[in-house]
Amino acid sequence: MPALAPSKTRLQQASNGLARTELEGGLIVATERVPWIRSVAVGAWVRQGPVHEPVQRMGASHLLEHMVFKGTRRRSAREIALELERRGGDLDAYTTREHTGYQARVLRDDLDLALDVIADLLLEPALRAEDLRLEREVVLEEIAGVEDTPDDLVFELHAAELWGEHPYGYSILGTPETVGALEAEDLRELHGAGYHRGNLVVAAVGDIEHERFVERIDGLLRAAPHGERSRDRAPATTVEPGERRVERDTAQTHLLFGSRTFGHADARRVAMVMLSTAFGGGMGSRLFQRVREELGLAYAVYAYQSFHRHAGTCGIYVGTRPELAERVGEVVREELRTVARDGLDATELEDARGQMKGQLALSLDSPSARLARLAGAELYEEPYETVDALLGRVEAVTGAEVAALAAEYMDPDRQVVVRLGPNAS
């Protein structure tokens, strides 16, 4: 068999320690050189997740992520587990609604080994039926764990209410019925359809020479098939507000208030994070001070936000004793109405601004955090923003911008609410 010709590469960006190359077939390689650390954070991401699944195969991407660790053509499951661990490194994987990631953290001298393991997982999973019989049980236990963890389950229930039949509302883990129906051939089909060059992003942060890294990836992933980049559909633009009550015999009642927002690329994303930070992002936030410190109604209360390609979510979680649930709901609604009407005051805005800037600066100390930002830019097909650029955007957010977001998304009468707990009906 003749040797394969080298892939053509195109260097698209190289500055400030950052470099990006697109290999033949759309495979993206991105690095950030940080020469003063001894470790390397490296990963490969596949544009494959629940947004690409039909409802009858819900959970397939997550199950496939599990199955690649059960063995490859060259390594057993035990060998995969020990390859980096015996050298002090770690290897893990995760599935989000839009992609699947495989990551390692190793000493810089072990980078080549980490890349070899990750490439093996991506290209050569065995996907044997006998392994699936065992791993399916592991995932079913994972699903059961969510069912027994109400502060996780309420998020699953809320997503289903908020997004309806759109895959953003699917369970990443799937259901016992959908996971139970998946066969090894289904996973092989999914692997063939999704794990190809057009869907792959490989990134690393550490003391790395970009050109050598690209050459290594080019060699290891030469056999990756070509394919069109996976796309997904946007959800409907509106959702009917209201409250759903789910009765469970739990020690607490769990409340989740939330709204649909905009997608990851929207310029208002930084202002939305600032609003969420000030409203419920820490001990000094409005919700924490009101619900926990002043009234003693809950231990856990916080605001959150997430952004997908086409849309996002902002919301409030609070867990409390059942006899306090009505009062807690009233207080949260009062605070939501106030911020929707008045926005943030100047002190709250500046405190949140300082908190965000500090967190961004501290992320410079974490290769894994740098890696997540580097890969995220490619996965969402957005320009990479340095920390300095992000700090500039945080500094530029105005009170008027935050007030406009609060008015549009924080009004409790426009939100979807899920209440999970005893006597919830």
Coordinates of C-alpha atoms in Angstrom, one line a residue:
M1 CA 0.0 0.0 0.0
P2 CA 1.6 3.4 -1.0
A3 CA 2.3 5.9 1.7
L4 CA -0.2 8.6 2.2
A5 CA 0.9 12.1 1.0
P6 CA 1.2 14.7 3.7
S7 CA -2.0 16.7 4.4
K8 CA -1.9 20.3 3.3
T9 CA -2.0 22.8 6.1
R10 CA -3.0 26.4 6.3
L11 CA -1.7 28.6 9.1
Q12 CA -4.5 31.1 9.8
Q13 CA -3.4 32.7 13.0
A14 CA -0.2 33.0 14.9
S15 CA 0.3 35.7 17.5
N16 CA 0.7 36.2 21.2
G17 CA 1.5 32.5 21.7
L18 CA -1.7 31.5 19.8
A19 CA -1.6 29.6 16.6
R20 CA -4.3 27.9 14.5
T21 CA -4.0 25.6 11.5
E22 CA -6.7 24.0 9.4
L23 CA -5.8 20.6 8.0
E24 CA -7.2 19.0 5.0
G25 CA -10.9 18.2 5.3
G26 CA -11.6 20.9 7.9
L27 CA -9.8 19.4 10.9
I28 CA -8.8 22.3 13.1
V29 CA -5.6 22.4 15.3
A30 CA -5.2 25.3 17.8
T31 CA -2.5 25.8 20.4
E32 CA -1.5 28.4 23.0
R33 CA 2.1 28.4 24.0
V34 CA 2.6 29.0 27.7
P35 CA 6.3 28.2 28.2
W36 CA 6.5 28.6 31.9
I37 CA 4.4 25.6 32.9
R38 CA 5.5 22.0 33.0
S39 CA 2.2 20.4 32.1
V40 CA 0.1 20.3 28.9
A41 CA -3.6 20.4 28.7
V42 CA -4.7 18.8 25.4
G43 CA -8.0 17.6 24.0
A44 CA -10.0 16.7 21.0
W45 CA -13.6 17.7 20.4
V46 CA -16.2 16.2 18.1
R47 CA -19.2 18.2 16.9
Q48 CA -21.5 15.4 18.1
G49 CA -24.1 15.7 20.8
P50 CA -27.8 15.5 21.6
V51 CA -28.6 18.3 19.2
H52 CA -27.6 15.9 16.4
E53 CA -29.7 13.0 17.7
P54 CA -33.3 11.9 16.8
V55 CA -35.4 11.6 19.9
Q56 CA -35.6 7.8 19.7
R57 CA -31.8 7.7 20.0
M58 CA -31.6 10.2 22.9
G59 CA -28.4 9.5 24.8
A60 CA -26.5 7.9 22.0
S61 CA -23.6 10.4 21.9
H62 CA -23.1 10.1 25.6
L63 CA -23.2 6.3 25.4
L64 CA -20.7 6.3 22.6
E65 CA -18.4 8.5 24.7
H66 CA -18.5 5.8 27.4
M67 CA -18.0 3.0 24.9
V68 CA -14.7 4.3 23.4
F69 CA -13.1 3.7 26.7
K70 CA -14.0 0.0 26.7
G71 CA -11.2 -0.7 24.3
T72 CA -9.7 0.0 20.9
R73 CA -7.9 -2.0 18.3
R74 CA -4.6 -1.5 20.1
R75 CA -5.6 -1.0 23.8
S76 CA -7.8 -2.8 26.3
A77 CA -10.0 -0.8 28.7
R78 CA -7.4 -1.3 31.5
E79 CA -4.5 -0.1 29.3
I80 CA -6.5 3.0 28.4
A81 CA -7.1 3.7 32.1
L82 CA -3.5 3.2 33.1
E83 CA -1.6 4.7 30.1
L84 CA -1.5 8.2 31.4
E85 CA -2.5 7.6 35.0
R86 CA 0.7 5.6 35.8
R87 CA 2.7 8.7 34.7
G88 CA 0.7 11.1 36.9
G89 CA -1.5 12.4 34.1
D90 CA -5.3 12.1 33.8
L91 CA -7.7 11.4 31.0
D92 CA -11.4 12.1 30.9
A93 CA -14.3 12.8 28.5
Y94 CA -17.6 14.5 28.6
T95 CA -20.7 15.1 26.5
T96 CA -22.5 18.4 26.2
R97 CA -25.6 19.2 24.2
E98 CA -23.5 20.2 21.2
H99 CA -20.2 18.3 21.3
T100 CA -18.2 15.5 22.9
G101 CA -14.8 16.2 24.4
Y102 CA -11.8 14.0 25.2
Q103 CA -9.1 15.7 27.3
A104 CA -5.9 14.9 29.1
R105 CA -3.5 16.7 31.4
V106 CA 0.0 15.4 31.4
L107 CA 3.6 16.5 31.9
R108 CA 4.9 18.1 28.7
D109 CA 7.3 15.1 28.1
D110 CA 4.2 12.9 27.9
L111 CA 2.3 14.9 25.3
D112 CA 3.0 12.5 22.4
L113 CA 1.7 9.6 24.5
A114 CA -1.5 11.6 25.4
L115 CA -2.1 12.4 21.7
D116 CA -1.6 8.8 20.8
V117 CA -4.2 7.7 23.3
I118 CA -6.7 10.3 22.3
A119 CA -6.3 9.5 18.6
D120 CA -6.8 5.9 19.4
L121 CA -10.1 6.7 21.2
L122 CA -11.3 8.8 18.3
L123 CA -10.4 6.5 15.4
E124 CA -10.3 3.0 16.6
P125 CA -12.9 2.2 19.3
A126 CA -13.8 -1.4 19.3
L127 CA -17.5 -0.8 20.0
R128 CA -18.2 -4.5 20.8
A129 CA -21.7 -5.8 21.6
E130 CA -20.4 -7.6 24.7
D131 CA -18.9 -4.4 26.1
L132 CA -22.2 -2.5 25.4
R133 CA -24.2 -4.9 27.5
L134 CA -22.0 -3.9 30.5
E135 CA -21.6 -0.2 29.8
R136 CA -25.3 0.2 29.1
E137 CA -25.9 -0.8 32.8
V138 CA -23.3 1.8 33.9
V139 CA -25.2 4.6 32.0
L140 CA -28.5 3.3 33.4
E141 CA -27.1 3.7 36.8
E142 CA -26.0 7.2 35.9
I143 CA -29.5 8.0 34.8
A144 CA -30.9 6.5 38.0
G145 CA -28.5 8.7 40.0
V146 CA -30.0 11.8 38.4
E147 CA -33.5 10.6 39.3
D148 CA -32.3 10.2 42.9
T149 CA -30.6 13.7 42.9
P150 CA -33.5 16.2 42.8
D151 CA -31.3 19.3 42.4
D152 CA -30.0 17.7 39.2
L153 CA -33.4 16.3 38.1
V154 CA -35.1 19.7 38.3
F155 CA -32.7 21.0 35.6
E156 CA -33.6 18.1 33.4
L157 CA -37.3 18.7 33.9
H158 CA -36.9 22.4 33.3
A159 CA -35.0 22.0 30.1
A160 CA -37.7 19.7 28.8
E161 CA -40.3 22.4 29.6
L162 CA -38.3 25.3 28.3
W163 CA -37.3 23.7 24.9
G164 CA -40.2 21.4 24.2
E165 CA -39.4 19.0 21.4
H166 CA -36.2 20.7 20.4
P167 CA -33.0 18.7 21.3
Y168 CA -31.9 21.4 23.7
G169 CA -34.5 19.9 26.0
Y170 CA -33.2 16.3 25.6
S171 CA -31.5 14.6 28.4
I172 CA -27.8 14.3 27.6
L173 CA -27.8 10.9 29.3
G174 CA -30.9 9.7 27.5
T175 CA -33.8 7.8 29.1
P176 CA -33.8 4.1 30.3
E177 CA -36.0 3.4 27.2
T178 CA -33.8 5.0 24.6
V179 CA -30.5 3.8 26.1
G180 CA -31.9 0.3 26.5
A181 CA -32.8 0.2 22.9
L182 CA -29.4 1.2 21.5
E183 CA -27.3 -1.5 19.9
A184 CA -23.6 -1.7 19.0
E185 CA -24.5 -1.1 15.4
D186 CA -26.3 2.1 16.3
L187 CA -23.1 3.4 17.9
R188 CA -20.9 2.3 15.0
E189 CA -23.2 4.2 12.7
L190 CA -23.1 7.3 14.9
H191 CA -19.3 7.1 15.1
G192 CA -19.0 6.8 11.3
A193 CA -21.4 9.7 10.8
G194 CA -19.9 12.1 13.3
Y195 CA -16.3 11.3 14.1
H196 CA -14.7 12.7 11.0
R197 CA -12.3 15.5 10.0
G198 CA -15.0 18.1 9.3
N199 CA -16.2 17.7 12.9
L200 CA -12.9 17.6 14.7
V201 CA -11.1 20.3 16.8
V202 CA -7.8 19.5 18.5
A203 CA -6.3 22.0 20.9
A204 CA -3.5 22.2 23.4
V205 CA -2.1 24.6 26.0
G206 CA 1.4 24.5 27.4
D207 CA 5.1 24.7 26.3
I208 CA 4.2 23.6 22.8
E209 CA 5.8 24.2 19.4
H210 CA 2.8 24.6 17.1
E211 CA 4.3 23.3 13.9
R212 CA 5.5 20.1 15.6
F213 CA 2.2 19.6 17.2
V214 CA 0.4 20.0 13.9
E215 CA 2.7 17.4 12.3
R216 CA 2.0 15.0 15.1
I217 CA -1.8 15.5 14.7
D218 CA -1.5 15.2 11.0
G219 CA 0.2 11.8 11.3
L220 CA -2.0 10.4 14.0
L221 CA -5.3 11.5 12.5
R222 CA -4.4 10.9 8.8
A223 CA -6.9 8.0 8.7
A224 CA -9.8 10.1 9.9
P225 CA -12.5 10.1 7.2
H226 CA -13.7 13.2 5.5
G227 CA -17.2 14.5 6.1
E228 CA -19.4 17.6 6.2
R229 CA -19.5 19.6 9.4
S230 CA -22.6 18.6 11.5
R231 CA -25.3 21.3 11.7
D232 CA -28.3 21.6 13.9
R233 CA -31.6 23.5 13.8
A234 CA -32.6 26.5 15.8
P235 CA -35.5 26.2 18.3
A236 CA -38.8 28.0 17.9
T237 CA -38.5 31.6 18.9
T238 CA -41.1 31.6 21.7
V239 CA -42.1 29.5 24.6
E240 CA -45.3 29.7 26.7
P241 CA -44.5 30.8 30.3
G242 CA -46.0 29.0 33.3
E243 CA -45.3 26.7 36.2
R244 CA -45.1 22.9 36.3
R245 CA -45.3 21.1 39.6
V246 CA -43.8 17.6 39.9
E247 CA -44.5 15.7 43.1
R248 CA -41.6 13.7 44.6
D249 CA -41.1 12.4 48.1
T250 CA -38.0 14.5 48.8
A251 CA -36.7 16.3 51.9
Q252 CA -36.6 19.6 50.0
T253 CA -38.6 21.4 47.4
H254 CA -36.5 22.5 44.4
L255 CA -37.6 25.6 42.4
L256 CA -36.1 26.5 39.0
F257 CA -37.1 29.8 37.2
G258 CA -35.8 30.3 33.7
S259 CA -36.0 32.0 30.4
R260 CA -34.7 31.4 26.9
T261 CA -32.1 33.9 25.9
F262 CA -29.8 34.3 22.9
G263 CA -27.0 32.2 21.5
H264 CA -23.3 32.1 22.2
A265 CA -22.2 34.5 19.5
D266 CA -24.5 37.3 20.7
A267 CA -22.6 40.5 21.7
R268 CA -24.9 40.8 24.8
R269 CA -23.5 37.6 26.3
V270 CA -21.0 39.4 28.5
A271 CA -23.7 41.8 29.8
M272 CA -25.9 38.8 30.6
V273 CA -23.2 37.1 32.6
M274 CA -22.7 40.4 34.5
L275 CA -26.4 40.6 35.3
S276 CA -26.5 36.9 36.4
T277 CA -23.3 37.5 38.5
A278 CA -24.8 40.5 40.3
F279 CA -28.2 38.9 40.8
G280 CA -27.2 35.5 42.1
G281 CA -23.5 34.7 41.3
G282 CA -22.0 34.7 44.8
M283 CA -22.2 35.4 48.5
G284 CA -22.5 39.1 47.9
S285 CA -25.2 38.8 45.2
R286 CA -28.7 40.2 45.7
L287 CA -30.4 36.8 45.8
F288 CA -28.0 35.2 48.3
Q289 CA -28.2 38.2 50.6
R290 CA -32.0 38.4 50.5
V291 CA -33.0 34.7 50.5
R292 CA -30.2 33.2 52.7
E293 CA -28.6 35.9 54.8
E294 CA -31.6 38.2 55.5
L295 CA -34.5 35.6 55.6
G296 CA -32.7 32.3 56.2
L297 CA -35.0 30.5 53.7
A298 CA -32.5 28.4 51.9
Y299 CA -29.0 27.0 51.9
A300 CA -28.5 26.9 48.1
V301 CA -29.7 29.8 45.9
Y302 CA -28.0 31.0 42.8
A303 CA -28.4 32.4 39.3
Y304 CA -27.0 30.6 36.2
Q305 CA -26.7 31.1 32.5
S306 CA -25.7 28.9 29.6
F307 CA -25.3 29.6 25.9
H308 CA -25.6 27.2 22.9
R309 CA -25.1 28.0 19.3
H310 CA -28.7 29.2 18.5
A311 CA -30.0 30.1 21.9
G312 CA -29.3 30.2 25.6
T313 CA -30.8 30.1 29.1
C314 CA -30.7 32.2 32.2
G315 CA -32.4 31.2 35.4
I316 CA -32.6 30.9 39.2
Y317 CA -32.3 27.8 41.3
V318 CA -33.3 27.5 45.0
G319 CA -33.8 24.5 47.3
T320 CA -35.8 24.8 50.5
R321 CA -37.9 22.9 53.0
P322 CA -41.4 22.1 51.6
E323 CA -43.1 24.3 54.2
L324 CA -41.0 27.3 53.1
A325 CA -41.5 26.7 49.3
E326 CA -44.4 29.1 48.8
R327 CA -42.6 31.9 50.7
V328 CA -39.3 31.3 48.8
G329 CA -41.2 31.4 45.5
E330 CA -42.7 34.7 46.5
V331 CA -39.4 36.3 47.5
V332 CA -37.6 35.1 44.3
R333 CA -40.5 36.5 42.2
E334 CA -40.3 39.8 44.1
E335 CA -36.6 40.1 43.5
L336 CA -37.0 39.2 39.8
R337 CA -39.7 41.8 39.3
T338 CA -37.5 44.4 41.0
V339 CA -34.5 43.8 38.8
A340 CA -36.6 43.5 35.7
R341 CA -38.1 47.0 36.5
D342 CA -35.0 48.8 37.9
G343 CA -31.9 46.9 36.6
L344 CA -28.9 47.0 38.9
D345 CA -27.7 49.8 41.0
A346 CA -24.2 51.3 40.4
T347 CA -22.6 49.4 43.3
E348 CA -24.0 46.0 42.2
L349 CA -22.8 46.7 38.6
E350 CA -19.3 47.6 39.7
D351 CA -19.0 44.7 42.2
A352 CA -20.1 42.3 39.4
R353 CA -17.6 43.9 37.0
G354 CA -14.8 43.4 39.4
Q355 CA -15.8 39.8 40.1
M356 CA -15.8 39.0 36.4
K357 CA -12.5 40.7 35.8
G358 CA -10.9 38.9 38.7
Q359 CA -12.2 35.5 37.6
L360 CA -10.9 36.1 34.0
A361 CA -7.5 37.0 35.3
L362 CA -7.3 34.0 37.6
S363 CA -8.2 31.7 34.7
L364 CA -4.8 32.6 33.3
D365 CA -3.3 30.3 36.0
S366 CA -5.2 27.3 34.7
P367 CA -4.1 25.5 31.5
S368 CA -7.5 23.7 31.5
A369 CA -9.4 27.0 31.6
R370 CA -7.3 28.4 28.7
L371 CA -7.9 25.2 26.8
A372 CA -11.6 25.5 27.2
R373 CA -11.6 29.0 25.8
L374 CA -9.3 28.0 22.9
A375 CA -11.5 25.0 21.9
G376 CA -14.7 26.9 22.5
A377 CA -13.8 29.6 19.9
E378 CA -13.4 26.9 17.3
L379 CA -16.5 24.9 18.3
Y380 CA -18.7 28.0 18.1
E381 CA -16.8 29.2 15.0
E382 CA -16.1 32.6 16.6
P383 CA -12.9 34.7 16.7
Y384 CA -10.7 33.8 19.7
E385 CA -10.7 36.5 22.3
T386 CA -7.7 37.1 24.5
V387 CA -8.2 37.7 28.2
D388 CA -7.3 41.4 27.6
A389 CA -10.0 41.6 24.9
L390 CA -12.6 40.0 27.2
L391 CA -11.6 42.3 30.1
G392 CA -12.2 45.2 27.7
R393 CA -15.7 44.0 26.9
V394 CA -16.4 43.6 30.6
E395 CA -15.3 47.1 31.3
A396 CA -17.4 48.4 28.5
V397 CA -20.8 47.0 29.8
T398 CA -23.1 49.8 30.8
G399 CA -26.0 49.9 33.3
A400 CA -28.4 50.6 30.5
E401 CA -27.4 47.4 28.7
V402 CA -27.8 45.3 31.8
A403 CA -31.2 47.0 32.6
A404 CA -32.5 46.2 29.1
L405 CA -31.5 42.5 29.5
A406 CA -33.2 42.4 32.9
A407 CA -36.4 43.8 31.5
E408 CA -36.5 41.3 28.7
Y409 CA -35.5 38.1 30.5
M410 CA -36.0 38.5 34.2
D411 CA -39.7 39.2 34.5
P412 CA -41.1 36.2 36.4
D413 CA -44.4 36.4 34.5
R414 CA -42.5 35.5 31.3
Q415 CA -40.5 32.6 32.8
V416 CA -40.9 28.9 32.8
V417 CA -40.9 27.6 36.4
V418 CA -40.5 24.0 37.6
R419 CA -41.3 23.0 41.2
L420 CA -40.1 19.6 42.3
G421 CA -40.9 18.2 45.7
P422 CA -43.6 16.8 48.1
N423 CA -47.2 17.9 47.7
A424 CA -46.1 19.9 44.6
S425 CA -49.3 19.3 42.7

